[in-house]
Structure formats: structure tokens, C-alpha cells
mmCIF file of N, CA and C in Angstrom:
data_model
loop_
_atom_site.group_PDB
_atom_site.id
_atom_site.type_symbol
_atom_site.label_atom_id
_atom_site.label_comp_id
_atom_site.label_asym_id
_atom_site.label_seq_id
_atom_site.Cartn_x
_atom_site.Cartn_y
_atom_site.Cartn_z
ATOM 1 N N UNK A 1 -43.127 12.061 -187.665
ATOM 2 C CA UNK A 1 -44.235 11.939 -186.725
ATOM 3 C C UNK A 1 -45.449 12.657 -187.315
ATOM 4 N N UNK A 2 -46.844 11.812 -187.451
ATOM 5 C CA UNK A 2 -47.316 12.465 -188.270
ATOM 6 C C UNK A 2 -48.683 13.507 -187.046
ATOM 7 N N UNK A 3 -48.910 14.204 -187.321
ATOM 8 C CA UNK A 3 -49.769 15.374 -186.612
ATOM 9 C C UNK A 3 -51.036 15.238 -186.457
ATOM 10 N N UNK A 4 -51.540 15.610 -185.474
ATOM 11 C CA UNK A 4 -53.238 15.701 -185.453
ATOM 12 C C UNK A 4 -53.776 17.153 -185.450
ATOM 13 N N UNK A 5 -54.544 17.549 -186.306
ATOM 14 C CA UNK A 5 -54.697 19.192 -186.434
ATOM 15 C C UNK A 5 -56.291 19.275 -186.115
ATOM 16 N N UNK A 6 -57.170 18.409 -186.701
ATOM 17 C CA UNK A 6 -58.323 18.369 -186.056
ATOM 18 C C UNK A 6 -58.797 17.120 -185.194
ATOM 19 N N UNK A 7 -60.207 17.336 -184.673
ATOM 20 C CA UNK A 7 -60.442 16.242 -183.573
ATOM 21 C C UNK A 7 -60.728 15.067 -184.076
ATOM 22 N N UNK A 8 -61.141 15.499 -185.546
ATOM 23 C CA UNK A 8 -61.042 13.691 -186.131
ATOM 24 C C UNK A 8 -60.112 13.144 -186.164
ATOM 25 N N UNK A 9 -59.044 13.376 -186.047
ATOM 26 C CA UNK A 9 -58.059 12.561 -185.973
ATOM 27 C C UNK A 9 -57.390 12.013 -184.695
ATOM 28 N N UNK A 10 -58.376 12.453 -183.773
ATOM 29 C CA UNK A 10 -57.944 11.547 -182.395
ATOM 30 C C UNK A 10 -58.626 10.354 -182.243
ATOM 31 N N UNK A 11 -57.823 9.308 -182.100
ATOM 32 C CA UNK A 11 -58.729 7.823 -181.451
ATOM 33 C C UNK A 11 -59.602 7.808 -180.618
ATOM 34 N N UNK A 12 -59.526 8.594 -179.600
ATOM 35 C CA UNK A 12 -60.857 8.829 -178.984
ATOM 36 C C UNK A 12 -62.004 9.148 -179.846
ATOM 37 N N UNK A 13 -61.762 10.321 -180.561
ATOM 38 C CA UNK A 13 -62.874 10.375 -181.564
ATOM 39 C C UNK A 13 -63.776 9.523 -181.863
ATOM 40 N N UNK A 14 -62.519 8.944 -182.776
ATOM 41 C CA UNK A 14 -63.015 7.752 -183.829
ATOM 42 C C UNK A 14 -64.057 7.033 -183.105
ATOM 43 N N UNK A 15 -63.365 6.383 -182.345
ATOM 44 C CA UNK A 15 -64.004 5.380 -181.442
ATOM 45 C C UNK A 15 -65.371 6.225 -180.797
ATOM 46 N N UNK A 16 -65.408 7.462 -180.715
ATOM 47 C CA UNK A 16 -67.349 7.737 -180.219
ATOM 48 C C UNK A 16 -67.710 7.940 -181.119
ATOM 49 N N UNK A 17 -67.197 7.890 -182.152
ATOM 50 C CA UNK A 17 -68.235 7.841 -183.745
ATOM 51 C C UNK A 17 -68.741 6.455 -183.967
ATOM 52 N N UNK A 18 -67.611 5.880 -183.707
ATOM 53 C CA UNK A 18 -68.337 3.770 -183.759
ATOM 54 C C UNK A 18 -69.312 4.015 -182.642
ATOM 55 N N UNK A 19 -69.712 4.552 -181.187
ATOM 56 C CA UNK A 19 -70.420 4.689 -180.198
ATOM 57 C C UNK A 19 -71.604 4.709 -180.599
ATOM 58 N N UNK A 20 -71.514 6.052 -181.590
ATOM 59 C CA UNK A 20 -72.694 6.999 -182.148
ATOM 60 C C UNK A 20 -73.374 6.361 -183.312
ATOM 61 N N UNK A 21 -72.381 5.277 -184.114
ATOM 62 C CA UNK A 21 -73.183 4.499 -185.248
ATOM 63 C C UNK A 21 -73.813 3.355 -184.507
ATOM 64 N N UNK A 22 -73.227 2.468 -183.576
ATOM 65 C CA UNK A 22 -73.555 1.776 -182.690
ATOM 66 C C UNK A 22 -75.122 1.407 -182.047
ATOM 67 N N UNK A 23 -75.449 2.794 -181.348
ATOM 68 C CA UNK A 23 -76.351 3.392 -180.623
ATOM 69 C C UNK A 23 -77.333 3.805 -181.389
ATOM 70 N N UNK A 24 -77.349 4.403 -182.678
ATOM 71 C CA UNK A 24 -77.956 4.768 -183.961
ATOM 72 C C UNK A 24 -78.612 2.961 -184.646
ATOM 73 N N UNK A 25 -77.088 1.978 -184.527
ATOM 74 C CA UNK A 25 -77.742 1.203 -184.904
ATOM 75 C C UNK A 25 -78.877 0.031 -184.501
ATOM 76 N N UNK A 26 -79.107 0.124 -183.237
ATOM 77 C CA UNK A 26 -79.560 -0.540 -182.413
ATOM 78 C C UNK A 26 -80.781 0.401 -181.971
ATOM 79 N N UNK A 27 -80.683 1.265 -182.045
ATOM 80 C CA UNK A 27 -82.366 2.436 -182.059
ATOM 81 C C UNK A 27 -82.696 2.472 -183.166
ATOM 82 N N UNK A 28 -82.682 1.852 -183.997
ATOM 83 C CA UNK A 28 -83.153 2.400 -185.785
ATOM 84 C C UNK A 28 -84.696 1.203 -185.519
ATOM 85 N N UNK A 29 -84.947 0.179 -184.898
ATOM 86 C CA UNK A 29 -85.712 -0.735 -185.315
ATOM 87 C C UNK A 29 -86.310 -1.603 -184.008
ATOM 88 N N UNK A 30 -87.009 -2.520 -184.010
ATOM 89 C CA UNK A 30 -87.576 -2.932 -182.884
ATOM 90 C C UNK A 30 -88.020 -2.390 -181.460
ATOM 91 N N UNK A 31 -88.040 -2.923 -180.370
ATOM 92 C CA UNK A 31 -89.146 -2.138 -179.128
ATOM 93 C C UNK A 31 -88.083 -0.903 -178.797
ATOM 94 N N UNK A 32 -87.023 -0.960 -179.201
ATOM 95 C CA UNK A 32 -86.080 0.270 -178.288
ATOM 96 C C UNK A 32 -86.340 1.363 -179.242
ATOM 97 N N UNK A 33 -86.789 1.678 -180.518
ATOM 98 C CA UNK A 33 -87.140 2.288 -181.370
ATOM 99 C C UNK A 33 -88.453 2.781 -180.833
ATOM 100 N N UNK A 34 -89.271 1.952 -180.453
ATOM 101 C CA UNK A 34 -90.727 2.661 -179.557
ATOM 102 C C UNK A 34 -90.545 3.237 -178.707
ATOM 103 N N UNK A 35 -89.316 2.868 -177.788
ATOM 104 C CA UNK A 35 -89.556 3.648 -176.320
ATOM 105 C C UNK A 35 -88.536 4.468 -176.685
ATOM 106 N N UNK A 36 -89.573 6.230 -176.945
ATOM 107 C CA UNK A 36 -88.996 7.256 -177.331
ATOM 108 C C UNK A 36 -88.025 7.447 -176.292
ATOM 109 N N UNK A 37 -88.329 7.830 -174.752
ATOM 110 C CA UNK A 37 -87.143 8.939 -173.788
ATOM 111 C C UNK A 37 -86.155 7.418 -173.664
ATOM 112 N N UNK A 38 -85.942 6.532 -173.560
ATOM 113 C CA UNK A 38 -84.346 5.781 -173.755
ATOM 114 C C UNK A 38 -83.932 5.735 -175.254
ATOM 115 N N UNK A 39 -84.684 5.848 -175.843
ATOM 116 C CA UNK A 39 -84.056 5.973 -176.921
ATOM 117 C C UNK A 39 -83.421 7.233 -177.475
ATOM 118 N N UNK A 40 -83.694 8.065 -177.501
ATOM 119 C CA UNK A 40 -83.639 9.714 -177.870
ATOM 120 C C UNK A 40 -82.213 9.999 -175.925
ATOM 121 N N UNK A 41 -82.317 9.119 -175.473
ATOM 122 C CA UNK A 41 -81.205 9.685 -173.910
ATOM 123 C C UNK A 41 -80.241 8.879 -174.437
ATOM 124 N N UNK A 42 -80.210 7.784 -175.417
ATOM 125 C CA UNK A 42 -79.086 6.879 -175.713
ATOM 126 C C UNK A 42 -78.631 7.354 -176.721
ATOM 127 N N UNK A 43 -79.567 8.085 -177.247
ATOM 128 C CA UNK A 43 -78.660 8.938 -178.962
ATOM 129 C C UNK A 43 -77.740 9.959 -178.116
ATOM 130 N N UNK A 44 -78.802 10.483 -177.677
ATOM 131 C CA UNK A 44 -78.287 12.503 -177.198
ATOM 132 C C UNK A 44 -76.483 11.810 -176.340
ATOM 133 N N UNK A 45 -76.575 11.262 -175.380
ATOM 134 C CA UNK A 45 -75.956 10.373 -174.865
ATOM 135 C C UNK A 45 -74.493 10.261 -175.595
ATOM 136 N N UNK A 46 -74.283 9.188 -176.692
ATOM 137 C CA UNK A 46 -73.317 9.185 -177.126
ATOM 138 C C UNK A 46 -73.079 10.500 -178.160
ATOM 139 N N UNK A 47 -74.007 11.154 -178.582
ATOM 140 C CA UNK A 47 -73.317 12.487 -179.619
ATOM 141 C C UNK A 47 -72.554 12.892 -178.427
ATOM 142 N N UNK A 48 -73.239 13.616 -177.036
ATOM 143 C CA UNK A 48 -72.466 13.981 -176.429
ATOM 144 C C UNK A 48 -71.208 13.852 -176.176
ATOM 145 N N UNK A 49 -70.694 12.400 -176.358
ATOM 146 C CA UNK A 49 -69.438 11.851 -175.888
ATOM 147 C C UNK A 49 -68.690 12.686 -177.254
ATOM 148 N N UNK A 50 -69.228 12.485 -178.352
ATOM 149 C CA UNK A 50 -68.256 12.698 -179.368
ATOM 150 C C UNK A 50 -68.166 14.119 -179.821
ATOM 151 N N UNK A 51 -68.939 14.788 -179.130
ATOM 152 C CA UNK A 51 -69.319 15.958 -179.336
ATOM 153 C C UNK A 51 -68.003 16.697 -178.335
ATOM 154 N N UNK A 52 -68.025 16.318 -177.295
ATOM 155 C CA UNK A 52 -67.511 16.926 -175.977
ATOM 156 C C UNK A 52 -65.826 16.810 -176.314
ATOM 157 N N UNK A 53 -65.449 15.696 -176.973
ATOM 158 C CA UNK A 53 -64.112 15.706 -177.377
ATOM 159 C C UNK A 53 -63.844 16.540 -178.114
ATOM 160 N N UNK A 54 -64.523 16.649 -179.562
ATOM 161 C CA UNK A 54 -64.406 17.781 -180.648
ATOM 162 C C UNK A 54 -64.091 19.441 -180.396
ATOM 163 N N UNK A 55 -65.407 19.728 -179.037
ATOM 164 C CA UNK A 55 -65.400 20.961 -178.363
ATOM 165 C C UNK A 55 -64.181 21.054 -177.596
ATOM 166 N N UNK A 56 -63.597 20.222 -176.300
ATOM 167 C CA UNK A 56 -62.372 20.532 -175.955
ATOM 168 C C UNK A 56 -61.362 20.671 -176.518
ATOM 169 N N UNK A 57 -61.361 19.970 -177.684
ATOM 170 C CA UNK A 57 -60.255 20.463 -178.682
ATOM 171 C C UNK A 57 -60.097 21.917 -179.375
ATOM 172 N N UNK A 58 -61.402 21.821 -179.735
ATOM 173 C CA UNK A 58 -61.156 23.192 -180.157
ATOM 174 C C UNK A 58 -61.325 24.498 -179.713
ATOM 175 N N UNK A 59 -61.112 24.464 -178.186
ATOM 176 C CA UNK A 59 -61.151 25.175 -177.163
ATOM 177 C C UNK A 59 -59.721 25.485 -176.822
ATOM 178 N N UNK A 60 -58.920 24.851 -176.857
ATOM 179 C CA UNK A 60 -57.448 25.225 -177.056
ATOM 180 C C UNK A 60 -56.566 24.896 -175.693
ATOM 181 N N UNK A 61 -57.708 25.314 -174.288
ATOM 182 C CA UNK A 61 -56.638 25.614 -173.280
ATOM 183 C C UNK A 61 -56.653 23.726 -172.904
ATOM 184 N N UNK A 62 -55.938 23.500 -171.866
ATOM 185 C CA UNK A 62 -55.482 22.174 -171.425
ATOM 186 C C UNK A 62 -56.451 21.942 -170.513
ATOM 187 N N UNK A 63 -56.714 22.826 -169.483
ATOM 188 C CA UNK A 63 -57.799 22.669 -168.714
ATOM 189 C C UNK A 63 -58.865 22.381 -168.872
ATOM 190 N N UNK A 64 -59.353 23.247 -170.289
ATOM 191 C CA UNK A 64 -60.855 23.682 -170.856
ATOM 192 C C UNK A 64 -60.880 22.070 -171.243
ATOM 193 N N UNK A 65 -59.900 21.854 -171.855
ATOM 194 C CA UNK A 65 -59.964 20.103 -172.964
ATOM 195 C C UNK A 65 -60.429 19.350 -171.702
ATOM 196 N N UNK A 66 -59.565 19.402 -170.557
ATOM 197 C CA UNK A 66 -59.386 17.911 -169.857
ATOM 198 C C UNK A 66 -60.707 17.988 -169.491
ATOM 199 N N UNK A 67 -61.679 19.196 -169.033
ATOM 200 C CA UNK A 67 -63.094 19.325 -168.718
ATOM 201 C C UNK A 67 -63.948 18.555 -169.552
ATOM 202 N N UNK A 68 -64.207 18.829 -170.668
ATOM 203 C CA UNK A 68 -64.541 18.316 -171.629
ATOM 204 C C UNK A 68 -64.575 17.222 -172.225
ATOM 205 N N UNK A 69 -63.395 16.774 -171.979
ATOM 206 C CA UNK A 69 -62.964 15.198 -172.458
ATOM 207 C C UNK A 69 -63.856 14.246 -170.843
ATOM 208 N N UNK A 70 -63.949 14.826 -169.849
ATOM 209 C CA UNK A 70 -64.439 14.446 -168.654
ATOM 210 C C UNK A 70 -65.695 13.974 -168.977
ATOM 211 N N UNK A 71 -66.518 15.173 -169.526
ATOM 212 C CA UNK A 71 -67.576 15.372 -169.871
ATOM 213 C C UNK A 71 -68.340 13.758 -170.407
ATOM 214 N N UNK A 72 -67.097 13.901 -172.079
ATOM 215 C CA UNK A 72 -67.364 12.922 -173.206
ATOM 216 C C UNK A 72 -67.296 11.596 -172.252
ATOM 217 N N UNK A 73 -66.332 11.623 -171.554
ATOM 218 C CA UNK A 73 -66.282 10.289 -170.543
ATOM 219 C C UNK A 73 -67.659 9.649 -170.113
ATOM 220 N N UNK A 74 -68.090 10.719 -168.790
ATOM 221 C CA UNK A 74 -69.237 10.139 -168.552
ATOM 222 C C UNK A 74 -70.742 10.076 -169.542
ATOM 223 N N UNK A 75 -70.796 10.862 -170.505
ATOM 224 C CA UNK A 75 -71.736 10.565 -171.537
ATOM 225 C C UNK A 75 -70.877 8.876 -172.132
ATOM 226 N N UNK A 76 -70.528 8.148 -172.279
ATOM 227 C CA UNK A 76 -70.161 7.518 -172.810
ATOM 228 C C UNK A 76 -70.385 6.510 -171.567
ATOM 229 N N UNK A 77 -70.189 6.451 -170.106
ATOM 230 C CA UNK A 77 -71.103 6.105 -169.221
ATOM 231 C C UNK A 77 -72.341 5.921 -169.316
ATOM 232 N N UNK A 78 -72.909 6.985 -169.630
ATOM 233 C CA UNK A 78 -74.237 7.035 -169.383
ATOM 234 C C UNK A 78 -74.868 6.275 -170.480
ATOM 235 N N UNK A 79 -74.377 5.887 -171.482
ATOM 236 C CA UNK A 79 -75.118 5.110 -172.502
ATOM 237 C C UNK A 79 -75.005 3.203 -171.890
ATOM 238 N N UNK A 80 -73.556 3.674 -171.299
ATOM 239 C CA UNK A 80 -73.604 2.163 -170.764
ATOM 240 C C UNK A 80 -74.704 1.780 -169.985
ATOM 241 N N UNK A 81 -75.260 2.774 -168.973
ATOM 242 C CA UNK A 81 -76.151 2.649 -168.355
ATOM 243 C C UNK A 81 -77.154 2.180 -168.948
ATOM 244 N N UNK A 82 -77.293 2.635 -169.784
ATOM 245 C CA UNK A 82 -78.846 2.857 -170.771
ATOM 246 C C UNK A 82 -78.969 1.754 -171.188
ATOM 247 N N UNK A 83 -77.622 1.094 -171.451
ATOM 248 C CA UNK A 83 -77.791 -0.603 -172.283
ATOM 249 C C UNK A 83 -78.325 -1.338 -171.192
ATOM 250 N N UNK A 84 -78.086 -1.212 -169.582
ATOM 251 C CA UNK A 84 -78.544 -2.127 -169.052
ATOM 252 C C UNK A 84 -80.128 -2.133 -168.912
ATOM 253 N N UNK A 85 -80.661 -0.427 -168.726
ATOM 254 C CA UNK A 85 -81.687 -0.604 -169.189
ATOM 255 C C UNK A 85 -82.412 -1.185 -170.498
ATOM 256 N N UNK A 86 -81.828 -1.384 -171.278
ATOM 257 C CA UNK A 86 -82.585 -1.291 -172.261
ATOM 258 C C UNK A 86 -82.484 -3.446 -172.655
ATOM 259 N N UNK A 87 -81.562 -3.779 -172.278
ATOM 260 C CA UNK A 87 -81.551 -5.229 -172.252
ATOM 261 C C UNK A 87 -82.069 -5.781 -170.411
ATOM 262 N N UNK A 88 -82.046 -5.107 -169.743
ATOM 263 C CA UNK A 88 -83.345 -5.471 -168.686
ATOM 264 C C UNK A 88 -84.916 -5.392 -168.945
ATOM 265 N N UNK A 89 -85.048 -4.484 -170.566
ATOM 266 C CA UNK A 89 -86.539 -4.459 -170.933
ATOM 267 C C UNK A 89 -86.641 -5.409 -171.848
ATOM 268 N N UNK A 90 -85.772 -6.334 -172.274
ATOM 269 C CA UNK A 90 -85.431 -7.021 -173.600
ATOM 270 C C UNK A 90 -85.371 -6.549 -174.434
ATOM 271 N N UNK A 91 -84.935 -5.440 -174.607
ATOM 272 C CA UNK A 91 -85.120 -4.137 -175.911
ATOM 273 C C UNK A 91 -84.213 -4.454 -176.920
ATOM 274 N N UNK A 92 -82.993 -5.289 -176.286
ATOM 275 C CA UNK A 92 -81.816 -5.628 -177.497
ATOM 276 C C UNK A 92 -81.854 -6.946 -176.849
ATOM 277 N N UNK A 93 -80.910 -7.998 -177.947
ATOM 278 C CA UNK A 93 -80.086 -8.703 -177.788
ATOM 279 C C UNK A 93 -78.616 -9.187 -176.568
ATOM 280 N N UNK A 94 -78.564 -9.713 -175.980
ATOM 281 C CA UNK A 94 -76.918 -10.258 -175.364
ATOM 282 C C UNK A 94 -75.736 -9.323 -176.363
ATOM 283 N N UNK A 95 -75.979 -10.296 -177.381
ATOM 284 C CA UNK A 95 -75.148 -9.793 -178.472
ATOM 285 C C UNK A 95 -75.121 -8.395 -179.122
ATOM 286 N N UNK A 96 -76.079 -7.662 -178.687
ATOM 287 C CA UNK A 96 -75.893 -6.215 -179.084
ATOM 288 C C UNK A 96 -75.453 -5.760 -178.054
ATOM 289 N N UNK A 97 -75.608 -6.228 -177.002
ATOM 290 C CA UNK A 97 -75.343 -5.290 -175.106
ATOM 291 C C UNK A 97 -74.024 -4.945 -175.392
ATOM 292 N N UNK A 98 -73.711 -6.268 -175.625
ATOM 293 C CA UNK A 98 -72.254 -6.441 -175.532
ATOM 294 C C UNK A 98 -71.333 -5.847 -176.381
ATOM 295 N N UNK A 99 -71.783 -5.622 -178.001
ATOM 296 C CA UNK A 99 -71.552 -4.961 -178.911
ATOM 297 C C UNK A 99 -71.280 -3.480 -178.521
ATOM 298 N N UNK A 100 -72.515 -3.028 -178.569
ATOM 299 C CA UNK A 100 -72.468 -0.895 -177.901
ATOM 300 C C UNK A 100 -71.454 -1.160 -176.358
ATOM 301 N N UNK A 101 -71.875 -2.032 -175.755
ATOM 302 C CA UNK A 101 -70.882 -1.663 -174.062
ATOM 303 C C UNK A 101 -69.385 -1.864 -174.142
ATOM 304 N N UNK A 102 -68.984 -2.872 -175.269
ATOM 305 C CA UNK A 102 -67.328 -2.703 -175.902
ATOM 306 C C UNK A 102 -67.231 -1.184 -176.355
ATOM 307 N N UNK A 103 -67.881 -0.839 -176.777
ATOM 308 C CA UNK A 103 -67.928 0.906 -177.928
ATOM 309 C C UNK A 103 -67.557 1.209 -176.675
ATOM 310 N N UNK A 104 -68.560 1.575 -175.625
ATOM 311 C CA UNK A 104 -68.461 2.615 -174.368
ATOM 312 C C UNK A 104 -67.299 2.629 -173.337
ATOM 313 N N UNK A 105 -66.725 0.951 -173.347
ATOM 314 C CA UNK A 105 -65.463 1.247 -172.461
ATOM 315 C C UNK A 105 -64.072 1.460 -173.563
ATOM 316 N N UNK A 106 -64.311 1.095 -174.735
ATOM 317 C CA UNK A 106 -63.614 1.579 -175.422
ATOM 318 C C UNK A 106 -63.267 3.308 -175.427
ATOM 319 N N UNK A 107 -64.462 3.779 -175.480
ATOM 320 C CA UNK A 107 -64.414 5.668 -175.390
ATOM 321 C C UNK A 107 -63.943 6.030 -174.081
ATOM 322 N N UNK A 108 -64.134 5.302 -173.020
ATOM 323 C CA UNK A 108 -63.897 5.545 -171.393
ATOM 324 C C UNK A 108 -62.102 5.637 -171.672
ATOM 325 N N UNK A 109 -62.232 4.573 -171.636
ATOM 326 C CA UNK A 109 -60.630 3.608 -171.746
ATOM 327 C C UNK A 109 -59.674 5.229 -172.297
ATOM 328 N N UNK A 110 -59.998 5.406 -173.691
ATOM 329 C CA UNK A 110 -59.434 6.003 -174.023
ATOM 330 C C UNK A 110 -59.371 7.505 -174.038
ATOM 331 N N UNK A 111 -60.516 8.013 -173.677
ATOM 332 C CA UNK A 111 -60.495 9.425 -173.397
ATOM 333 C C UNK A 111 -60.136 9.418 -171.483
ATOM 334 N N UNK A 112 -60.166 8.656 -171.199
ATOM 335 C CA UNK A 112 -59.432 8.625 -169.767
ATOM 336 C C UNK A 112 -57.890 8.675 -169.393
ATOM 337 N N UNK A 113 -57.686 7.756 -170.245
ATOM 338 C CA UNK A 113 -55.962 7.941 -170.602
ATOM 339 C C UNK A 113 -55.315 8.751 -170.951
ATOM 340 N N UNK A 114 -56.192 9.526 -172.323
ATOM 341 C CA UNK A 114 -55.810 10.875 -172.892
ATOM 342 C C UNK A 114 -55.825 11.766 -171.572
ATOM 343 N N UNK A 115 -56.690 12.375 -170.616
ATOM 344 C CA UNK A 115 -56.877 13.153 -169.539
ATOM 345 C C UNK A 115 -55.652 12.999 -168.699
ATOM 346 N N UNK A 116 -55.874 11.382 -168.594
ATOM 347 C CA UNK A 116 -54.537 10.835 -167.472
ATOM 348 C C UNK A 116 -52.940 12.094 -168.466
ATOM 349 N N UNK A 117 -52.985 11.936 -168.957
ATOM 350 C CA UNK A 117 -51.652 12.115 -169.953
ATOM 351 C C UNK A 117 -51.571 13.472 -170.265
ATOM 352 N N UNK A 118 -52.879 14.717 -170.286
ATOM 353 C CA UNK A 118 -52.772 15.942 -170.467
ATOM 354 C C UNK A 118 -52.882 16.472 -168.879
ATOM 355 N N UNK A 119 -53.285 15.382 -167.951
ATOM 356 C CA UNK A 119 -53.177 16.205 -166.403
ATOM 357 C C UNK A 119 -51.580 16.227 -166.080
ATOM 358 N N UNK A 120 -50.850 14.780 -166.290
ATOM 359 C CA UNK A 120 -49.559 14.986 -166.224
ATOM 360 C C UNK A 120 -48.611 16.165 -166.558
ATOM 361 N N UNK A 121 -48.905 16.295 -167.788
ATOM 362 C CA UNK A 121 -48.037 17.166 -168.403
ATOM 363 C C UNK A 121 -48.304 18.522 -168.421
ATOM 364 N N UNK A 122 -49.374 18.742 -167.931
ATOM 365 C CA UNK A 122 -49.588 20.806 -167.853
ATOM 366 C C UNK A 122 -48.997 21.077 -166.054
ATOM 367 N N UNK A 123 -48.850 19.906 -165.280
ATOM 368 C CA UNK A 123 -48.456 19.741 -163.997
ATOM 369 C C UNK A 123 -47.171 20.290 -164.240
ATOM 370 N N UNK A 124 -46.281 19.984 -165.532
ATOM 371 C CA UNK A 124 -45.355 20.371 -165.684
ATOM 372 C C UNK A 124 -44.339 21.231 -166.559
ATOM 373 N N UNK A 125 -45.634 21.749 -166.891
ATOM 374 C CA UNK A 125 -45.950 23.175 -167.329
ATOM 375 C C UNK A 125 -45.950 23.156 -168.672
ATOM 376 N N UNK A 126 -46.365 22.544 -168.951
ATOM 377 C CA UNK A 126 -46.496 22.233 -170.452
ATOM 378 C C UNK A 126 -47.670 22.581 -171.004
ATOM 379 N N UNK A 127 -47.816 23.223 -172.202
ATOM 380 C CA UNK A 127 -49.169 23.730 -172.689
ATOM 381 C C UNK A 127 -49.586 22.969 -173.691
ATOM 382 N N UNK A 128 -51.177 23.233 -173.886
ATOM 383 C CA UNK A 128 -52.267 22.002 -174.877
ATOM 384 C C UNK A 128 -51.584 22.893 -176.290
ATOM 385 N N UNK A 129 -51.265 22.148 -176.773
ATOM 386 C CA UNK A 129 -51.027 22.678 -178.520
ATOM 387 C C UNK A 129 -52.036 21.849 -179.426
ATOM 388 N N UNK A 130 -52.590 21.931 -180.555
ATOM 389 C CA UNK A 130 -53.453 21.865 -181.133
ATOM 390 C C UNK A 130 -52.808 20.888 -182.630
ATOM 391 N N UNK A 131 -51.376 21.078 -182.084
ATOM 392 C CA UNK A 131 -50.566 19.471 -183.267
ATOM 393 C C UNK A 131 -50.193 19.019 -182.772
ATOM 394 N N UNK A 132 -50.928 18.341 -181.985
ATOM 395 C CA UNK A 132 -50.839 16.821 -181.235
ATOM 396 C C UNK A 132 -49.963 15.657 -182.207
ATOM 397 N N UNK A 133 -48.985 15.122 -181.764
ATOM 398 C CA UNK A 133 -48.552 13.679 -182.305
ATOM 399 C C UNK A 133 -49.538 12.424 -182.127
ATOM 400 N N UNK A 134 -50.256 12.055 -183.435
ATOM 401 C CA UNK A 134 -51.329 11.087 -183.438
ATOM 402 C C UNK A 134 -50.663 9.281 -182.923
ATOM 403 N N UNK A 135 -49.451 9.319 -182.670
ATOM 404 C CA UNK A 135 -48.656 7.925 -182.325
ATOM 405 C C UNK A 135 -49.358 7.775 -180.672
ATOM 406 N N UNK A 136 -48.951 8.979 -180.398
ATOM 407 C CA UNK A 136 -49.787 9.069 -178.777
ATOM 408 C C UNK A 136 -50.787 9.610 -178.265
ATOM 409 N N UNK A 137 -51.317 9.800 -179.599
ATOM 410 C CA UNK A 137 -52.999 10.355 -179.120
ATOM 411 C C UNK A 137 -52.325 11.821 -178.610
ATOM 412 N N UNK A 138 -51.555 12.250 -177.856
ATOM 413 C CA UNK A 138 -51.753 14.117 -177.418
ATOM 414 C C UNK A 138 -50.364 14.216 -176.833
ATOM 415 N N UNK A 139 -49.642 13.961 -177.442
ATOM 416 C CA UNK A 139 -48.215 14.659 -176.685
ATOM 417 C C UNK A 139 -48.103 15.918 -177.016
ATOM 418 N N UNK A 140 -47.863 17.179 -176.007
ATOM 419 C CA UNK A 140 -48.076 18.257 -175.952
ATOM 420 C C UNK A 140 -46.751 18.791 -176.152
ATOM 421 N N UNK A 141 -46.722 19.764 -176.855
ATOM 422 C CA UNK A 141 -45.481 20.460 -177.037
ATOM 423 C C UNK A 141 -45.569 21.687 -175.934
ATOM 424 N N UNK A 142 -44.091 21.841 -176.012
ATOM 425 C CA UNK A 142 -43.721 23.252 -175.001
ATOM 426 C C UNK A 142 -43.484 24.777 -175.867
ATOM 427 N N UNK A 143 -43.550 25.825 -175.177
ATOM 428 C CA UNK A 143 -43.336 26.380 -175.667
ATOM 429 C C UNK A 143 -42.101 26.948 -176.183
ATOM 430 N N UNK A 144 -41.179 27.084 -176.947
ATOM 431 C CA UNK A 144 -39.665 27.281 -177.012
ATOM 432 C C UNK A 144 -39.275 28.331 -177.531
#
């Protein structure tokens, strides 16, 4: 079973780094590139998401994480939001909306599940360990 020791190696991660290139790539050029405050709330936005995972991880406790991972959740929301603004101004494409808003329920999806799965298991007294099994994204070991 192979281990996860840092936060890059969680799928959640990964996946708000595609968020963050995503969002990067679609602000680099045309009118959404002019309109500084959605643009600069859609960057800040997804770092957050990927940011907020990294930090609960390396925060250690189970609680502190599931906060955190909460956090990355709704930043990863909030960009969804931003797409509707930003294709209600015609700022992108159909085809880009749709592009970044797969990224965002992708990060939801999965840092939600992860939460779902670390609320379970500290219920039953199980503590956040920091070598996570990467097959399941965070199976928590006990202490023995």
C-alpha cells in the first residue's frame, strides 16, 4: 500500500492544482483579463482551495484538517460562482465555463468525500496520521 506523506500527493490536491492552472488559464487573456476584482477573486479563489488542503494537512489534528479541507471546499465554490459571473459578462466561452466548473465540482466532489471519511472515523476514535494510504485518499491509522 503505497503512502501519502505530503499534500501533493492527495487527489484532492492534484485536482485544485488543475483548478488553479484552469483559472490562471482563462484570466491570462481577453475581457476577463481586464476586469481586474473578478479576475484577481477567481485567482485568490482557487489558490485558496489548494492552499487550504495543503495547510490542513500539515496541521496534523483531524479536526484542524476537516476545517480546512471545508474551507478549500467552498473556495472552490466560490470560483464556480465567479464562472457564472464571468460567462454572464461574456468574459469566457460555453466551452471554457464548462471546462473550470468540471475542475470545481471535481475539487468539491472530492475534498467532500475526503471530510465525509475523516468525520467518520475520528467519531470512532481514530486519529489523523500524516501516512495516509493514497488507494483511499486518507485512511487513518490508529494508534497501537
Amino acid at each position: 500500500m503505497a503512502t501519502v506523506t505530503c499534500f501533493q500527493d492527495l487527489e484532492a490536491c492534484k485536482q485544485a492544482r488543475e483548478l488553479v492552472r484552469a483559472v490562471y488559464e482563462i484570466t491570462k487573456t481577453g475581457p476577463l483579463a481586464k476586469d481586474f476584482e473578478l479576475r484577481n477573486q477567481m485567482r485568490d479563489a482557487a489558490i485558496s482551495s489548494m492552499s487550504n488542503i495543503a495547510e490542513g494537512f500539515d496541521r496534523g489534528g483531524t479536526r484542524e484538517f476537516i476545517q480546512f479541507l471545508s474551507i478549500a471546499k467552498g473556495s472552490a465554490g466560490e470560483v464556480e460562482s465567479d464562472l457564472y459571473a464571468a460567462i454572464d459578462q461574456q468574459y469566457i466561452s460555453t466551452e471554457q465555463f464548462e471546462k473550470v466548473r468540471a475542475r470545481c465540482l471535481s475539487v468539491k466532489r472530492l475534498v467532500g468525500g475526503f471530510m465525509q471519511y475523516l468525520q467518520h472515523t475520528s467519531r470512532k476514535g481514530v486519529k489523523f496520521n500524516r501516512s495516509l494510504a493514497a488507494e483511499e485518499e486518507a485512511p487513518l491509522q490508529t494508534d497501537s
